[in-house]
Amino acid sequence: MKFGNSILLSALMAATALGGIAHAQDGEKQYRFVMVSHIGSNDPNMGWLTKSMEEFEKKYPNVKTEYISTNNYSVQEHVRLLEQAISTQPDGIAVPIVSSDAFEGPLRKAIEAGIPVVAFNIPDGRPEGERIPYLTYVGGDEYLTGKKLGEYALEKAEAGEIPKPTHVVCASHDSAHQGLKARCAGMKDAMEKAGAKVDELFIGAEPATARNTLQSFLQANPDTNYIFTVAGWSSPWAWGVANEMKLDPDVDDKGVTVLTVDEGPVSIEGVRAGHVLATNSQGFWLQGYAPMEWLYWNKEFGYAPQSNILTGPVIINKDNADKWAELVRGVFGDKAYDEQNTW
Amino acid sequence: MKQLVRSQGFGAIIGVVVMLVVFSLIDFSGWWTAQTITNVTQFTAILSFVAMGQALVIMTKEIDLSVGSVYGLAGVAFITLEPSFGVPGSLVIALVMAAFVGFLQALTVVKGHLPSMIVTLGGLFAVRGIIYVWTGGSVHNFSADARIHPVTRLFGGELFGVEAAIFWLVVAASLLGLVLWATPFGNRLLATGGSRESAESRGVRTDRVKICAFVLCSLLAGFAGILTLCNQPQTHVTLGENMELEAISAAVIGGCLLTGGRGSIIGAVLGALIVVSFRYELIALGAPSSWYVTFVGVVLIVAVIFNQKLARFLGHSV
């Protein structure tokens, strides 16, 4: 029910945001909000965030938004960027809580100094009362992403459309990322209930290394019949490896089944081509827009949401992939969309 | 036989033999399969190209930390320029870009009298940054026509029933081996790394030799990137990340001494085989994939100690 409420609240916010209710007026107070992200320019999802922040600025000309991130990701580097951002005394900060321990110190100091903080994309996973006292969390639920995708696959397996899972490998490109671990944990909980074995495999982000690693795993574990890639861009690598090994990775009632994440062109086109069973949307556009909106409402009116605001997961499957493709094309543009379809 | 024992790659030959015996004893039916051998040799071929270039640079007593980024840059250039220049055109441009990066770094090292470690570390970051900016963080696709283009097929997929990367490795390694051991250039390269002053006193233009080594190194890294994408035509901004470390490891495991003047092409290839095989077999044996990094570290240290002892035993100064 809480999940349902959160989705409802997200939808309401989206309607509010996209409907353009509020308008900036001359002489209004000027604000500067900073998003300190782990999603760098090496991640296509950065486009969703920066584009939605541009939309926000158009709607609120008295607010300047800044997006800062690092490509060579490390928690230390992220903390350094966060501390730099705090030292410029912005009017609000949006940040993913990639590491609760590492972010606790700087964020508590910022909050004590009167800078409102909204967590986005990754929440502080600790219990209420122990977590960093940010205004709210806006984003998907990484655990639910894995769990809902797993449950969706089990539904299809029950219907006989795909094989029943025996051994699932969760292929992750970043062994230290809490969010990716949570996706694997969600998939594990869903699949183990159905009696399948689940392994987490760190494949890295370099394509040749990742393929080599995954291939050795599949070779050594021939009972593996599900591959869950926790990044959309690695799904063609997984499919390619399984295909080369003649494991029949297309979506049918035999061979290997590939599942992935994200609403990027690679993931959606993988579903449309019948290579990937399903992917998900975690509402990336909203994750860029809604934190800015809440920071604004908080500064301007003192509003504070009383629960997390979940923007996903929404399952993207063959039934709704066409609609999602249209939406994503609208955001990315035809050229970028086609270029990024690596199938 | 005596010549084999005295060769710089002898340590790596022993390493490969020991590795094959151990893997056969603990996992015979898993290791000696066509699938495993195909997989290991294919990825060995790609890493070998980068490792061979690295070996040439190390032999001149320098190091090139930028090869992973150059590998990525050539791959990204090959795919993203293809719509404008066609497959052969983008391939040539990608290789020219790779060679240019090598040339620029070499020039900075030899004319600026700067340590190659610092210059190429800068190159690593600068080139990776260019990849980020160029791709905008996105993955890129190869068009359907480009995938079936004869040039793409020549460098990707299979050639004469062999994985194309392996075929090209045999060709390149044979040529480089010949250049190193049977031409004056090879002699000058080893002399430059062995003792620069002594080489210069005998008329060797060591600056030119070093520039050639850096350009060859970048070209080989760029060619490896192109081979990879001809086989699996999907770019990613992470293309080649950390490959410089694996390439240095492979060259050192293969008998290259960081003090310069010693090393071999076959050693670098065997070093790459050891690095890739360890990753493959550790995962196949059920070890968490992160253990691979630890094992490469251990193998690297053991190889350095072994190679030094072997060189001293054979009466070489190290």
XYZ file of C-alpha atoms in Angstrom:
661
model
C 0.000 0.000 0.000
C 2.874 2.281 0.886
C 4.380 1.503 -2.522
C 1.050 2.294 -4.190
C 0.785 5.595 -2.340
C 4.291 6.511 -3.342
C 3.617 5.778 -6.997
C 0.415 7.832 -6.764
C 2.323 10.715 -5.199
C 4.942 10.474 -7.926
C 2.281 10.584 -10.612
C 0.673 13.585 -8.950
C 4.011 15.343 -8.826
C 4.673 14.566 -12.440
C 1.325 16.000 -13.418
C 2.039 19.088 -11.374
C 5.508 19.468 -12.788
C 4.601 18.859 -16.388
C 1.412 20.864 -16.195
C 3.333 23.978 -15.337
C 1.249 25.259 -12.460
C 3.844 27.447 -10.870
C 5.421 30.312 -12.718
C 8.411 32.390 -11.891
C 7.836 36.064 -11.567
C 10.103 39.043 -11.743
C 11.597 40.070 -8.437
C 11.308 36.617 -6.978
C 14.041 35.290 -4.746
C 16.874 33.655 -6.639
C 17.856 30.085 -5.772
C 20.714 27.780 -6.734
C 20.211 24.023 -6.403
C 23.002 21.530 -6.992
C 22.705 17.896 -7.976
C 25.849 15.970 -6.993
C 25.613 12.738 -8.905
C 27.412 9.473 -9.469
C 25.806 9.317 -12.922
C 28.511 10.840 -15.084
C 28.751 11.572 -18.766
C 29.752 7.941 -19.284
C 26.208 6.948 -18.329
C 23.375 7.575 -20.802
C 21.014 8.135 -17.859
C 22.708 11.459 -17.224
C 20.692 12.748 -20.186
C 17.390 12.169 -18.388
C 18.551 14.087 -15.331
C 20.114 17.045 -17.105
C 17.239 17.395 -19.570
C 14.644 17.373 -16.812
C 16.668 19.966 -14.882
C 16.693 22.145 -17.995
C 12.908 21.847 -18.089
C 12.787 22.832 -14.433
C 14.857 25.944 -15.114
C 12.516 26.914 -17.942
C 9.596 26.710 -15.554
C 11.353 28.496 -12.700
C 13.656 31.119 -14.236
C 14.574 32.335 -10.760
C 16.243 29.001 -10.013
C 19.649 28.008 -11.308
C 20.371 24.309 -11.267
C 23.811 22.731 -11.487
C 24.705 19.145 -12.251
C 28.091 17.891 -11.107
C 29.330 14.358 -11.360
C 32.366 12.187 -11.776
C 33.091 9.653 -14.487
C 35.812 7.640 -12.839
C 33.547 6.786 -9.984
C 34.757 6.364 -6.456
C 32.955 7.084 -3.225
C 35.857 9.284 -2.087
C 35.630 11.350 -5.258
C 31.868 11.672 -4.817
C 32.301 12.857 -1.231
C 34.914 15.359 -2.369
C 32.508 16.760 -4.976
C 29.764 16.902 -2.359
C 31.979 18.810 0.069
C 32.953 21.207 -2.685
C 29.286 21.763 -3.511
C 28.403 22.360 0.144
C 31.209 24.884 0.512
C 29.600 27.027 -2.205
C 26.511 27.299 0.063
C 23.800 26.358 -2.395
C 20.096 26.716 -1.539
C 19.541 22.999 -1.875
C 21.294 19.758 -2.702
C 20.095 16.599 -4.401
C 22.385 13.611 -4.003
C 22.243 9.812 -4.293
C 23.279 8.132 -1.048
C 25.750 5.749 -2.652
C 27.406 5.152 0.705
C 25.482 6.003 3.877
C 28.611 6.058 6.033
C 30.699 8.188 3.704
C 27.949 10.730 3.042
C 26.658 11.024 6.594
C 29.210 13.556 7.843
C 29.081 16.127 5.042
C 25.316 15.869 4.585
C 24.508 16.249 8.282
C 26.730 19.337 8.367
C 24.940 20.762 5.326
C 21.509 20.071 6.820
C 22.558 21.629 10.150
C 23.728 24.661 8.200
C 20.212 25.035 6.807
C 20.746 23.557 3.345
C 17.828 21.264 2.498
C 18.872 17.918 1.025
C 16.840 15.562 -1.134
C 18.185 12.076 -1.751
C 17.597 10.816 -5.269
C 18.240 7.581 -7.143
C 19.681 5.783 -4.093
C 18.262 6.260 -0.576
C 19.943 5.842 2.778
C 18.997 2.227 3.362
C 19.149 2.392 7.158
C 16.017 2.429 9.354
C 14.061 5.623 9.946
C 15.709 7.614 12.736
C 19.172 6.308 11.917
C 19.322 7.580 8.385
C 20.614 10.961 7.215
C 17.785 13.462 7.915
C 17.151 14.510 4.324
C 13.790 15.969 3.274
C 12.758 12.993 1.219
C 13.969 10.362 -1.177
C 12.931 10.601 -4.836
C 13.729 7.656 -7.046
C 13.254 4.030 -7.766
C 13.667 1.240 -5.305
C 16.631 -0.813 -6.413
C 15.578 -3.841 -4.403
C 12.083 -3.696 -5.889
C 13.600 -3.339 -9.373
C 15.220 -6.762 -9.059
C 12.282 -8.273 -7.213
C 9.567 -7.073 -9.600
C 11.587 -8.124 -12.652
C 12.143 -11.544 -11.061
C 8.470 -11.901 -10.236
C 7.528 -10.876 -13.759
C 9.858 -13.544 -15.173
C 8.344 -16.149 -12.855
C 4.851 -15.223 -14.078
C 5.956 -15.768 -17.661
C 7.662 -19.034 -16.726
C 4.467 -20.244 -15.038
C 2.591 -19.409 -18.234
C 5.084 -21.545 -20.159
C 6.336 -18.642 -22.274
C 9.917 -18.925 -20.989
C 11.833 -21.704 -19.187
C 11.504 -22.074 -15.438
C 14.612 -20.639 -13.768
C 17.193 -23.082 -12.480
C 20.265 -20.887 -12.028
C 20.289 -17.096 -12.326
C 23.450 -15.028 -12.705
C 23.261 -11.392 -11.708
C 25.975 -9.717 -13.800
C 27.145 -6.505 -12.149
C 29.666 -3.981 -13.425
C 30.399 -2.305 -10.086
C 31.047 -4.483 -7.053
C 30.824 -1.562 -4.604
C 27.542 -0.022 -5.749
C 24.830 -0.445 -3.089
C 22.074 0.092 -5.621
C 23.296 -2.653 -7.941
C 23.709 -5.003 -5.018
C 20.112 -4.249 -4.010
C 18.918 -5.097 -7.542
C 20.660 -8.449 -7.313
C 19.250 -9.000 -3.814
C 15.705 -8.346 -5.077
C 16.180 -10.769 -7.959
C 17.653 -13.317 -5.561
C 14.687 -13.124 -3.183
C 12.208 -13.537 -6.021
C 14.044 -16.393 -7.717
C 15.060 -18.365 -4.652
C 11.399 -18.604 -3.672
C 10.915 -20.455 -6.946
C 13.798 -22.806 -6.119
C 16.400 -21.258 -8.444
C 20.014 -20.727 -7.448
C 21.237 -17.133 -7.758
C 24.869 -16.008 -8.111
C 26.216 -12.482 -8.262
C 29.061 -12.090 -10.762
C 31.280 -9.014 -10.993
C 31.971 -8.638 -14.710
C 33.425 -5.105 -14.694
C 32.494 -2.381 -17.153
C 35.103 -3.010 -19.861
C 33.328 -4.867 -22.691
C 35.986 -7.455 -23.597
C 36.738 -8.245 -19.949
C 33.036 -8.464 -19.125
C 32.353 -10.878 -21.983
C 35.350 -13.008 -21.062
C 34.212 -13.169 -17.436
C 30.598 -13.965 -18.248
C 31.576 -16.612 -20.771
C 33.768 -18.405 -18.272
C 30.928 -18.363 -15.749
C 28.419 -19.792 -18.225
C 30.917 -22.413 -19.329
C 31.523 -23.496 -15.745
C 27.842 -23.339 -14.771
C 25.912 -24.955 -17.611
C 22.689 -25.019 -15.566
C 22.510 -21.190 -15.741
C 19.430 -20.260 -17.730
C 18.752 -16.646 -16.636
C 21.118 -13.676 -16.980
C 20.172 -10.457 -15.195
C 22.395 -7.576 -16.287
C 22.100 -4.718 -13.813
C 22.955 -2.152 -16.510
C 21.064 -1.900 -19.774
C 24.213 -1.408 -21.882
C 25.665 -4.737 -20.793
C 22.602 -6.713 -21.942
C 23.858 -7.002 -25.572
C 27.167 -8.316 -24.222
C 25.351 -10.978 -22.200
C 23.088 -11.899 -25.091
C 26.100 -11.993 -27.459
C 28.082 -14.317 -25.200
C 25.125 -16.681 -24.736
C 24.401 -16.592 -28.456
C 28.018 -17.412 -29.344
C 27.828 -20.315 -26.924
C 24.666 -21.462 -28.745
C 22.576 -21.164 -25.584
C 19.538 -19.771 -27.429
C 19.264 -16.481 -25.491
C 16.210 -15.091 -27.326
C 12.907 -14.873 -25.486
C 11.198 -18.215 -26.031
C 10.439 -21.356 -24.052
C 13.968 -22.742 -24.255
C 17.570 -21.783 -23.620
C 18.709 -18.750 -21.681
C 16.530 -15.753 -20.741
C 18.054 -12.273 -20.450
C 16.615 -9.594 -18.161
C 17.932 -6.080 -17.779
C 17.173 -2.627 -16.363
C 16.694 0.994 -17.427
C 14.555 2.787 -19.944
C 17.423 3.491 -22.366
C 17.326 2.667 -26.091
C 19.464 -0.472 -25.640
C 17.115 -1.971 -23.062
C 13.896 -1.058 -24.846
C 15.113 -2.213 -28.253
C 16.372 -5.433 -26.682
C 12.818 -6.108 -25.526
C 11.332 -5.133 -28.882
C 13.768 -7.381 -30.750
C 12.888 -10.348 -28.568
C 16.401 -10.574 -27.096
C 15.444 -9.379 -23.618
C 12.394 -10.506 -21.670
C 11.863 -7.282 -19.738
C 13.461 -4.147 -18.420
C 12.257 -1.426 -16.099
C 11.820 2.282 -15.795
C 12.737 3.920 -12.540
C 11.376 7.253 -13.728
C 14.704 8.901 -14.464
C 13.142 12.063 -15.820
C 11.264 12.524 -12.562
C 14.431 11.828 -10.582
C 15.994 14.913 -12.106
C 12.913 17.080 -11.937
C 11.163 16.152 -8.708
C 14.099 16.748 -6.290
C 14.442 20.282 -7.683
C 10.706 20.811 -7.299
C 10.728 19.655 -3.674
C 13.762 21.785 -2.872
C 11.959 24.750 -4.386
C 8.715 24.072 -2.518
C 10.674 23.618 0.686
C 12.567 26.877 0.316
C 9.585 28.850 -0.922
C 6.727 27.444 1.180
C 8.338 25.223 3.799
C 6.677 22.098 2.361
C 8.210 18.758 3.281
C 6.982 15.370 2.036
C 6.267 12.809 4.722
C 7.299 9.681 2.863
C 9.667 8.527 0.172
C 8.575 9.276 -3.358
C 8.991 6.203 -5.524
C 9.295 6.870 -9.228
C 9.519 3.186 -10.174
C 9.993 0.381 -10.990
C 7.665 0.109 -13.940
C 8.081 -3.097 -15.951
C 8.756 -2.589 -19.659
C 7.865 -5.684 -21.651
C 6.869 -6.543 -25.195
C 3.352 -5.216 -24.536
C 4.376 -1.648 -23.698
C 7.878 -1.394 -25.219
C 6.614 0.410 -28.339
C 5.061 3.124 -26.216
C 8.251 3.484 -24.181
C 10.338 3.626 -27.344
C 8.213 6.534 -28.547
C 8.611 8.355 -25.238
C 12.379 7.834 -25.066
C 12.807 8.881 -28.695
C 11.029 12.093 -27.759
C 13.563 12.785 -25.008
C 16.757 11.535 -26.717
C 15.893 12.488 -30.324
C 15.881 10.043 -33.239
C 19.595 10.287 -34.004
C 20.809 9.659 -30.468
C 18.214 6.948 -29.951
C 19.286 5.019 -33.050
C 22.982 5.502 -32.317
C 22.533 4.096 -28.853
C 20.716 0.999 -29.977
C 23.666 -1.388 -30.004
C 21.753 -4.535 -30.922
C 67.374 -25.650 -26.768
C 70.200 -23.618 -25.288
C 68.962 -20.604 -27.249
C 65.412 -21.159 -25.941
C 66.632 -21.255 -22.352
C 68.588 -18.052 -22.865
C 65.656 -16.261 -24.540
C 63.880 -13.475 -22.696
C 60.532 -15.253 -22.941
C 61.781 -18.416 -21.244
C 60.319 -17.403 -17.873
C 56.918 -16.978 -19.496
C 57.199 -20.357 -21.221
C 57.830 -21.970 -17.835
C 54.901 -19.954 -16.420
C 52.534 -21.163 -19.138
C 53.635 -24.780 -18.726
C 53.160 -24.642 -14.936
C 49.788 -22.963 -15.391
C 48.595 -25.550 -17.923
C 49.697 -28.424 -15.710
C 47.951 -26.955 -12.654
C 44.733 -26.139 -14.550
C 44.736 -29.618 -16.105
C 45.151 -31.281 -12.730
C 42.394 -29.353 -11.008
C 39.926 -28.930 -13.885
C 40.865 -31.133 -16.833
C 37.401 -31.553 -18.355
C 36.531 -27.874 -17.949
C 39.813 -26.435 -19.132
C 40.538 -28.601 -22.173
C 37.350 -27.900 -24.094
C 37.069 -26.244 -27.497
C 34.849 -23.548 -25.990
C 37.326 -22.676 -23.231
C 40.315 -22.662 -25.548
C 38.491 -20.524 -28.126
C 37.410 -18.036 -25.487
C 40.803 -17.793 -23.816
C 42.769 -17.508 -27.043
C 40.450 -14.901 -28.515
C 40.736 -12.578 -25.520
C 44.433 -13.359 -25.265
C 44.834 -12.152 -28.841
C 43.249 -8.782 -28.050
C 45.303 -8.243 -24.898
C 48.426 -9.494 -26.689
C 48.314 -6.656 -29.209
C 48.329 -4.128 -26.387
C 50.955 -6.100 -24.437
C 53.289 -6.399 -27.454
C 53.251 -2.628 -27.913
C 53.807 -2.152 -24.214
C 56.734 -4.581 -24.358
C 58.398 -2.542 -27.125
C 58.123 0.627 -25.030
C 59.335 -1.100 -21.867
C 62.327 -2.442 -23.793
C 63.336 1.180 -24.427
C 63.185 1.758 -20.653
C 59.946 3.749 -20.865
C 56.332 2.896 -20.079
C 53.010 3.735 -21.721
C 50.073 4.053 -19.350
C 47.735 5.439 -21.995
C 47.231 2.271 -24.069
C 43.828 1.411 -22.556
C 42.498 4.850 -23.432
C 44.061 4.740 -26.910
C 42.442 1.324 -27.442
C 39.115 2.902 -26.456
C 39.648 6.009 -28.578
C 40.421 4.008 -31.716
C 37.371 1.818 -31.121
C 35.074 4.779 -30.564
C 36.505 6.607 -33.600
C 36.091 3.512 -35.763
C 32.394 3.166 -34.909
C 31.333 6.792 -34.689
C 33.123 7.933 -37.871
C 31.884 5.022 -39.949
C 28.657 6.731 -41.113
C 30.720 9.616 -42.567
C 33.823 7.852 -43.856
C 32.776 4.248 -44.394
C 34.437 1.238 -42.771
C 37.875 1.489 -44.476
C 37.990 5.278 -44.023
C 37.067 5.207 -40.351
C 39.531 2.372 -39.762
C 42.381 4.385 -41.251
C 41.391 7.543 -39.354
C 41.140 5.581 -36.100
C 44.628 4.158 -36.597
C 46.034 7.562 -37.524
C 44.500 9.031 -34.371
C 46.035 6.260 -32.269
C 49.437 6.773 -33.887
C 49.156 10.532 -33.405
C 48.515 10.128 -29.671
C 51.596 7.905 -29.465
C 53.654 10.385 -31.448
C 52.542 13.343 -29.348
C 53.350 11.556 -26.106
C 56.704 10.359 -27.418
C 57.619 13.853 -28.524
C 56.730 15.216 -25.080
C 58.837 12.528 -23.423
C 61.957 12.815 -25.574
C 61.971 16.535 -26.336
C 60.643 17.628 -22.951
C 62.923 15.181 -21.103
C 59.914 14.183 -19.013
C 59.220 10.812 -17.379
C 57.044 8.685 -19.656
C 55.052 7.511 -16.653
C 53.790 11.059 -16.050
C 53.302 11.981 -19.706
C 51.351 8.822 -20.517
C 49.397 9.047 -17.263
C 48.300 12.453 -18.499
C 47.580 10.829 -21.865
C 45.446 8.183 -20.171
C 43.212 10.819 -18.562
C 43.197 13.220 -21.507
C 42.237 10.559 -24.043
C 39.615 9.043 -21.757
C 38.171 12.525 -21.316
C 38.013 12.924 -25.090
C 36.089 9.641 -25.271
C 33.603 10.903 -22.670
C 33.092 14.182 -24.482
C 32.961 12.575 -27.919
C 30.409 9.926 -27.040
C 28.435 12.074 -24.617
C 28.409 9.057 -22.350
C 26.385 7.042 -24.792
C 26.986 3.663 -26.303
C 27.129 3.641 -30.087
C 26.072 1.234 -32.744
C 27.571 -0.052 -35.975
C 25.113 0.027 -38.877
C 23.883 -3.262 -40.319
C 25.765 -2.584 -43.575
C 29.003 -1.855 -41.713
C 28.734 -5.134 -39.811
C 28.771 -7.153 -43.020
C 31.357 -4.999 -44.786
C 34.288 -7.134 -46.075
C 36.780 -5.100 -44.013
C 34.776 -5.693 -40.849
C 34.611 -9.406 -41.626
C 38.345 -9.427 -42.338
C 39.130 -8.243 -38.807
C 36.179 -9.717 -36.920
C 34.515 -13.112 -36.782
C 36.459 -15.982 -38.305
C 39.149 -16.089 -40.961
C 40.160 -19.399 -42.568
C 38.257 -21.160 -39.767
C 40.243 -19.356 -37.060
C 39.058 -16.433 -34.910
C 40.243 -13.418 -36.886
C 41.927 -11.844 -33.841
C 44.123 -14.943 -33.421
C 45.017 -14.970 -37.100
C 46.073 -11.305 -36.985
C 47.994 -11.888 -33.775
C 50.072 -14.599 -35.436
C 50.783 -12.268 -38.349
C 51.631 -9.258 -36.164
C 53.678 -11.206 -33.607
C 55.728 -12.874 -36.368
C 56.415 -9.521 -38.034
C 57.309 -7.784 -34.779
C 59.449 -10.705 -33.689
C 61.348 -10.478 -36.969
C 61.729 -6.712 -36.629
C 63.035 -7.096 -33.101
C 65.507 -9.928 -33.657
C 66.486 -9.658 -37.312
C 66.649 -5.971 -38.153
C 68.938 -3.109 -37.148
C 65.912 -1.342 -35.682
C 65.368 -4.169 -33.198
C 68.998 -4.009 -32.207
C 68.790 -0.238 -31.706
C 65.596 -0.571 -29.688
C 67.170 -2.999 -27.232
C 70.374 -0.971 -27.147
C 68.421 2.214 -26.333
C 66.767 0.523 -23.373
C 69.909 -1.291 -22.281
C 72.204 1.710 -22.099
C 71.183 4.926 -23.761
C 74.615 6.556 -23.494
C 76.339 3.525 -24.932
C 73.790 3.313 -27.782
C 74.216 7.000 -28.584
C 77.993 6.648 -28.593
C 77.536 4.029 -31.327
C 75.420 6.395 -33.410
C 71.945 5.196 -32.416
C 69.449 8.059 -32.500
C 67.698 6.987 -29.342
C 65.055 9.716 -29.495
C 63.872 8.425 -32.863
C 63.882 4.856 -31.594
C 61.739 5.820 -28.613
C 59.323 7.767 -30.799
C 58.968 4.723 -33.064
C 58.321 2.487 -30.061
C 55.604 4.778 -28.676
C 53.928 5.136 -32.083
C 54.021 1.368 -32.634
C 52.622 0.833 -29.140
C 49.686 3.186 -29.750
C 49.078 1.714 -33.200
C 48.922 -1.795 -31.780
C 46.560 -0.667 -29.007
C 44.364 1.084 -31.567
C 44.378 -1.973 -33.801
C 43.319 -4.122 -30.826
C 40.376 -1.762 -30.245
C 39.352 -2.095 -33.892
C 39.669 -5.890 -33.797
C 37.424 -5.975 -30.730
C 34.755 -3.847 -32.353
C 34.855 -5.693 -35.656
C 34.001 -8.782 -33.632
C 31.495 -7.177 -31.224
C 30.464 -3.840 -32.726
C 29.244 -2.021 -29.649
C 31.178 0.854 -28.161
C 31.088 1.896 -24.591
C 32.938 4.693 -22.889
C 34.604 2.135 -20.655
C 36.224 0.460 -23.670
C 39.782 -0.425 -22.667
C 39.519 0.783 -19.067
C 42.310 -0.694 -16.913
C 43.694 -2.485 -19.953
C 46.996 -0.625 -19.538
C 47.544 -2.392 -16.240
C 46.787 -5.806 -17.711
C 49.087 -5.042 -20.662
C 51.957 -3.981 -18.406
C 51.388 -7.090 -16.287
C 51.431 -9.286 -19.389
C 54.643 -7.697 -20.690
C 56.381 -8.010 -17.310
C 55.154 -11.567 -16.720
C 56.422 -12.259 -20.230
C 59.960 -11.318 -19.294
C 60.244 -7.581 -19.957
C 62.443 -5.895 -17.416
C 61.359 -2.403 -16.400
C 65.037 -1.494 -16.376
C 64.896 -1.772 -20.183
C 66.934 -3.580 -22.782
C 65.339 -6.989 -22.251
C 62.054 -8.487 -23.337
C 60.383 -10.427 -26.107
C 57.295 -10.389 -28.269
C 56.474 -14.036 -27.628
C 56.915 -13.370 -23.901
C 54.313 -10.593 -24.026
C 51.871 -12.915 -25.824
C 52.451 -15.674 -23.276
C 52.089 -13.131 -20.470
C 48.718 -12.122 -21.912
C 47.751 -15.799 -22.105
C 48.580 -16.209 -18.407
C 46.596 -13.104 -17.395
C 43.486 -14.055 -19.397
C 43.678 -17.733 -18.417
C 43.809 -16.888 -14.725
C 40.681 -14.771 -14.979
C 38.885 -17.487 -16.899
C 39.862 -20.380 -14.713
C 39.328 -18.667 -11.383
C 35.736 -17.900 -12.324
C 35.269 -21.366 -13.768
C 36.434 -22.802 -10.452
C 33.813 -20.756 -8.638
C 36.047 -18.091 -7.095
C 34.476 -14.630 -6.844
C 35.522 -12.713 -9.954
C 37.211 -10.028 -7.840
C 39.838 -12.616 -6.799
C 41.249 -12.407 -10.280
C 42.732 -8.991 -9.513
C 44.502 -10.399 -6.458
C 45.867 -13.332 -8.406
C 47.180 -11.121 -11.192
C 48.994 -9.116 -8.520
C 50.510 -12.223 -6.985
C 51.481 -13.698 -10.373
C 53.034 -10.373 -11.369
C 55.252 -10.224 -8.287
C 56.220 -13.882 -8.580
C 57.010 -13.400 -12.287
C 59.216 -10.377 -11.640
C 61.178 -12.233 -8.965
C 61.459 -15.329 -11.162
C 62.489 -13.393 -14.285
C 65.154 -11.476 -12.384
C 66.574 -14.623 -10.840
C 66.493 -16.359 -14.227
C 68.274 -13.443 -15.906
C 70.957 -13.397 -13.196
C 71.299 -17.189 -13.442
C 71.897 -16.828 -17.176
C 74.534 -14.206 -16.528
C 72.585 -11.133 -17.678
C 72.868 -7.897 -15.783
C 69.524 -6.702 -14.401
